[in-house]
Coordinates of C-alpha atoms in Angstrom, one line a residue:
X363 CA 58.0 69.7 219.7
X364 CA 60.3 68.8 216.8
X365 CA 58.8 68.2 213.3
X366 CA 57.7 64.6 212.8
X367 CA 58.4 63.5 216.4
X368 CA 56.5 60.4 217.3
X369 CA 54.5 61.4 220.3
X370 CA 51.5 59.0 220.4
X371 CA 51.6 55.3 219.8
X372 CA 49.1 52.5 220.2
X373 CA 50.6 50.2 217.6
X374 CA 52.3 50.3 214.2
X375 CA 49.5 49.4 211.8
X376 CA 49.0 53.1 210.8
X377 CA 51.7 55.7 211.0
X378 CA 50.5 59.1 209.9
X379 CA 51.7 62.7 210.0
X380 CA 49.4 65.6 210.6
X381 CA 50.4 69.2 211.2
X382 CA 53.9 68.2 212.0
X383 CA 53.1 65.5 214.4
X384 CA 53.7 61.8 213.8
X385 CA 51.4 59.3 215.4
X386 CA 51.3 55.5 215.2
X387 CA 48.1 53.6 215.7
X388 CA 47.1 50.0 216.2
X389 CA 44.4 48.9 213.8
X390 CA 41.6 48.8 216.5
X391 CA 42.5 52.1 218.0
X392 CA 42.6 53.8 214.6
X393 CA 39.3 52.3 213.5
X394 CA 37.6 53.4 216.7
X395 CA 39.0 56.9 216.4
X396 CA 38.0 57.2 212.7
X397 CA 34.5 55.9 213.4
X398 CA 34.1 58.4 216.3
X399 CA 35.3 61.2 214.0
X400 CA 32.8 60.3 211.4
X401 CA 30.0 60.4 214.0
X402 CA 31.2 63.7 215.4
X403 CA 31.1 65.1 211.8
X404 CA 27.6 63.8 211.3
X405 CA 28.8 61.7 208.3
X406 CA 27.2 58.6 209.9
X407 CA 24.5 58.5 212.5
X408 CA 26.2 56.3 215.0
X409 CA 29.3 54.3 215.6
X410 CA 27.5 51.0 215.0
X411 CA 29.3 50.2 211.7
X412 CA 30.0 46.8 210.3
X413 CA 33.5 45.7 209.6
X414 CA 33.3 46.7 205.9
X415 CA 31.9 50.1 206.6
X416 CA 34.6 50.8 209.2
X417 CA 37.3 49.5 206.7
X418 CA 36.1 52.0 204.1
X419 CA 36.2 54.9 206.5
X420 CA 39.7 53.8 207.7
X421 CA 41.0 53.6 204.2
X422 CA 39.6 57.1 203.4
X423 CA 41.2 58.6 206.5
X424 CA 44.6 56.8 206.0
X425 CA 44.9 57.0 202.3
X426 CA 42.7 60.0 201.4
X427 CA 40.8 57.7 199.1
X428 CA 38.8 54.5 198.9
X429 CA 40.3 52.3 196.2
X430 CA 37.6 49.7 196.0
X431 CA 34.6 50.1 198.4
X432 CA 33.6 47.1 200.5
X433 CA 30.3 48.5 201.8
X434 CA 27.3 50.6 201.0
X435 CA 28.9 53.4 202.9
X436 CA 32.1 53.2 200.8
X437 CA 30.0 53.2 197.6
X438 CA 28.0 56.2 198.9
X439 CA 31.2 58.1 199.6
X440 CA 32.6 57.4 196.2
X441 CA 29.4 58.1 194.3
X442 CA 28.9 61.4 196.1
X443 CA 32.5 62.4 196.5
X444 CA 32.2 65.6 194.6
X445 CA 29.6 66.9 197.1
X446 CA 31.1 65.1 200.2
X447 CA 34.8 65.9 199.8
X448 CA 34.3 69.6 200.6
X449 CA 31.5 70.9 202.7
X450 CA 31.4 74.7 202.9
X451 CA 35.1 74.7 202.0
X452 CA 35.9 72.2 204.7
X453 CA 37.7 68.9 203.6
X454 CA 36.2 65.7 204.9
X455 CA 39.5 63.9 204.9
X456 CA 41.2 66.8 206.8
X457 CA 38.5 66.8 209.5
X458 CA 38.5 63.0 209.9
X459 CA 42.3 63.1 210.4
X460 CA 42.1 66.2 212.6
X461 CA 39.6 64.6 215.0
X462 CA 41.6 61.4 215.1
X463 CA 44.8 63.3 215.9
X464 CA 43.1 65.7 218.3
X465 CA 41.8 62.7 220.4
X466 CA 45.2 61.0 220.3
X467 CA 47.0 64.2 221.2
X468 CA 44.7 64.8 224.2
X469 CA 44.9 61.1 225.3
X470 CA 48.7 61.3 225.1
X471 CA 48.8 64.5 227.3
X472 CA 46.5 62.8 229.9
X473 CA 48.8 59.8 229.9
X474 CA 51.9 62.1 230.4
X475 CA 50.0 63.8 233.3
X476 CA 50.0 67.1 231.4
X477 CA 46.1 67.2 231.4
X478 CA 43.4 65.7 233.7
X479 CA 40.0 64.6 232.5
X480 CA 37.3 66.5 234.3
X481 CA 33.5 65.9 234.5
X482 CA 30.9 68.7 234.9
X483 CA 28.0 67.2 236.8
X484 CA 25.7 70.0 235.9
X485 CA 26.1 69.6 232.1
X486 CA 27.2 66.0 232.0
X487 CA 30.2 66.9 229.8
X488 CA 33.8 65.8 230.1
X489 CA 36.6 68.3 229.7
X490 CA 40.3 68.7 230.4
X491 CA 42.1 70.7 233.1
X492 CA 45.7 71.5 234.0
X493 CA 46.7 69.1 236.8
X494 CA 48.8 71.9 238.3
X495 CA 45.7 74.0 238.9
X496 CA 46.3 76.3 236.0
X497 CA 43.6 77.6 233.7
X498 CA 41.3 74.9 232.4
X499 CA 41.3 74.3 228.7
X500 CA 38.4 75.9 226.9
X501 CA 36.0 73.8 225.0
X502 CA 37.4 72.3 221.8
X503 CA 36.8 74.3 218.7
X504 CA 33.6 73.5 216.9
X505 CA 33.6 71.1 214.0
X506 CA 31.8 71.3 210.7
X507 CA 28.8 69.1 210.0
X508 CA 28.1 66.8 207.1
X509 CA 24.5 66.1 208.5
X510 CA 22.8 67.3 205.3
X511 CA 24.9 64.7 203.4
X512 CA 24.8 62.0 206.1
X513 CA 24.9 58.4 205.0
X514 CA 21.7 56.6 205.7
X515 CA 21.1 52.9 205.6

Protein backbone atom coordinates (compact mmCIF):
# COMPACT_ATOMS: atom_id res chain seq x y z
CA UNK A 1 0.00 0.00 0.00
CA UNK A 2 1.50 3.38 -0.96
CA UNK A 3 2.70 5.65 1.81
CA UNK A 4 -0.05 7.94 3.10
CA UNK A 5 -2.88 6.32 1.10
CA UNK A 6 -6.26 6.93 2.68
CA UNK A 7 -7.62 3.46 3.26
CA UNK A 8 -10.17 3.92 6.03
CA UNK A 9 -12.72 6.66 6.33
CA UNK A 10 -15.72 7.23 8.53
CA UNK A 11 -15.73 11.02 8.25
CA UNK A 12 -13.33 13.92 8.08
CA UNK A 13 -13.22 15.26 11.65
CA UNK A 14 -9.86 13.60 12.35
CA UNK A 15 -7.35 12.73 9.64
CA UNK A 16 -4.28 11.02 11.07
CA UNK A 17 -1.30 9.11 9.81
CA UNK A 18 0.15 6.14 11.60
CA UNK A 19 2.91 3.82 10.37
CA UNK A 20 2.45 5.02 6.79
CA UNK A 21 -1.34 4.68 6.74
CA UNK A 22 -3.68 7.64 6.53
CA UNK A 23 -7.10 7.24 8.09
CA UNK A 24 -10.01 9.68 8.36
CA UNK A 25 -12.48 9.40 11.21
CA UNK A 26 -15.80 10.94 12.06
CA UNK A 27 -15.91 12.45 15.55
CA UNK A 28 -18.14 9.75 17.05
CA UNK A 29 -16.15 6.89 15.49
CA UNK A 30 -12.85 8.33 16.69
CA UNK A 31 -14.17 8.98 20.20
CA UNK A 32 -15.50 5.43 20.49
CA UNK A 33 -12.25 3.94 19.20
CA UNK A 34 -10.08 6.05 21.54
CA UNK A 35 -12.28 5.18 24.51
CA UNK A 36 -12.12 1.47 23.66
CA UNK A 37 -8.33 1.73 23.34
CA UNK A 38 -8.06 3.37 26.77
CA UNK A 39 -10.12 0.51 28.26
CA UNK A 40 -8.00 -2.12 26.47
CA UNK A 41 -4.86 -0.48 27.90
CA UNK A 42 -6.41 -0.44 31.40
CA UNK A 43 -6.02 3.34 31.54
CA UNK A 44 -9.71 3.60 32.47
CA UNK A 45 -11.88 0.91 34.02
CA UNK A 46 -14.71 1.01 31.47
CA UNK A 47 -15.99 2.93 28.48
CA UNK A 48 -18.66 4.76 30.46
CA UNK A 49 -16.93 8.14 30.17
CA UNK A 50 -18.68 11.47 30.23
CA UNK A 51 -18.34 13.89 27.32
CA UNK A 52 -15.46 15.86 28.87
CA UNK A 53 -13.48 12.74 29.81
CA UNK A 54 -13.86 11.40 26.28
CA UNK A 55 -12.87 14.79 24.82
CA UNK A 56 -9.65 14.81 26.88
CA UNK A 57 -8.74 11.31 25.67
CA UNK A 58 -9.54 12.23 22.05
CA UNK A 59 -7.36 15.34 22.29
CA UNK A 60 -4.50 13.28 23.73
CA UNK A 61 -4.74 10.68 20.97
CA UNK A 62 -5.15 13.21 18.15
CA UNK A 63 -2.75 15.92 19.30
CA UNK A 64 -0.34 13.98 21.58
CA UNK A 65 -1.24 16.40 24.36
CA UNK A 66 -4.10 17.88 26.35
CA UNK A 67 -3.95 21.64 26.07
CA UNK A 68 -6.53 22.48 28.73
CA UNK A 69 -8.15 19.53 30.56
CA UNK A 70 -11.94 19.53 30.75
CA UNK A 71 -12.34 16.65 33.19
CA UNK A 72 -10.88 14.99 36.25
CA UNK A 73 -9.45 12.37 33.87
CA UNK A 74 -7.68 15.06 31.82
CA UNK A 75 -6.32 16.67 34.99
CA UNK A 76 -5.13 13.27 36.21
CA UNK A 77 -3.37 12.60 32.92
CA UNK A 78 -1.61 15.97 33.00
CA UNK A 79 -0.71 15.81 36.69
CA UNK A 80 0.84 12.33 36.34
CA UNK A 81 2.10 12.64 32.75
CA UNK A 82 5.70 11.89 33.68
CA UNK A 83 4.66 8.46 35.00
CA UNK A 84 1.84 7.82 32.50
CA UNK A 85 3.46 8.85 29.21
CA UNK A 86 5.84 5.88 29.28
CA UNK A 87 5.05 2.59 30.98
CA UNK A 88 7.91 0.09 30.87
CA UNK A 89 9.21 1.93 27.80
CA UNK A 90 5.81 1.87 26.05
CA UNK A 91 4.28 5.19 24.97
CA UNK A 92 0.67 5.78 25.98
CA UNK A 93 -0.04 8.02 22.95
CA UNK A 94 1.54 5.47 20.60
CA UNK A 95 -0.61 2.65 22.00
CA UNK A 96 -3.83 4.68 21.97
CA UNK A 97 -3.21 5.45 18.30
CA UNK A 98 -2.08 1.93 17.49
CA UNK A 99 -5.26 0.38 18.88
CA UNK A 100 -7.45 2.96 17.14
CA UNK A 101 -5.73 2.25 13.83
CA UNK A 102 -5.62 -1.51 14.37
CA UNK A 103 -9.38 -1.61 14.83
CA UNK A 104 -10.02 0.64 11.83
CA UNK A 105 -7.62 -1.38 9.67
CA UNK A 106 -9.35 -4.64 10.58
CA UNK A 107 -12.79 -3.11 10.06
CA UNK A 108 -11.72 -1.86 6.64
CA UNK A 109 -10.42 -5.32 5.67
CA UNK A 110 -13.74 -6.86 6.75
CA UNK A 111 -15.64 -4.24 4.72
CA UNK A 112 -13.51 -5.05 1.66
CA UNK A 113 -14.20 -8.80 2.16
CA UNK A 114 -10.54 -9.47 2.85
CA UNK A 115 -11.34 -10.80 6.33
CA UNK A 116 -14.33 -12.39 8.00
CA UNK A 117 -15.31 -12.00 11.62
CA UNK A 118 -15.47 -15.36 13.38
CA UNK A 119 -16.85 -16.41 16.76
CA UNK A 120 -15.46 -19.24 18.86
CA UNK A 121 -18.36 -20.65 20.86
CA UNK A 122 -16.07 -22.51 23.27
CA UNK A 123 -14.14 -19.39 24.35
CA UNK A 124 -16.71 -16.72 23.53
CA UNK A 125 -14.08 -14.77 21.61
CA UNK A 126 -14.31 -13.04 18.26
CA UNK A 127 -11.51 -13.36 15.73
CA UNK A 128 -10.74 -12.93 12.04
CA UNK A 129 -10.37 -15.45 9.26
CA UNK A 130 -9.47 -15.45 5.58
CA UNK A 131 -12.75 -15.64 3.61
CA UNK A 132 -11.00 -17.77 0.99
CA UNK A 133 -10.39 -20.46 3.60
CA UNK A 134 -6.71 -19.67 4.09
CA UNK A 135 -4.98 -19.73 7.41
CA UNK A 136 -6.90 -17.85 10.11
CA UNK A 137 -5.21 -14.84 11.63
CA UNK A 138 -3.50 -15.48 14.90
CA UNK A 139 -4.61 -13.62 17.99
CA UNK A 140 -3.61 -9.97 17.92
CA UNK A 141 -0.37 -9.12 19.65
CA UNK A 142 -0.64 -8.43 23.37
CA UNK A 143 -0.88 -4.87 24.60
CA UNK A 144 0.82 -3.24 27.56
CA UNK A 145 -1.24 -2.39 30.62
CA UNK A 146 -1.54 0.86 32.52
CA UNK A 147 -3.59 -0.88 35.25
CA UNK A 148 -1.19 0.15 38.04
CA UNK A 149 -1.69 3.78 36.97
CA UNK A 150 -5.39 3.48 36.06
CA UNK A 151 -7.59 6.54 36.54
CA UNK A 152 -10.10 5.99 39.31
CA UNK A 153 -13.09 8.21 40.00
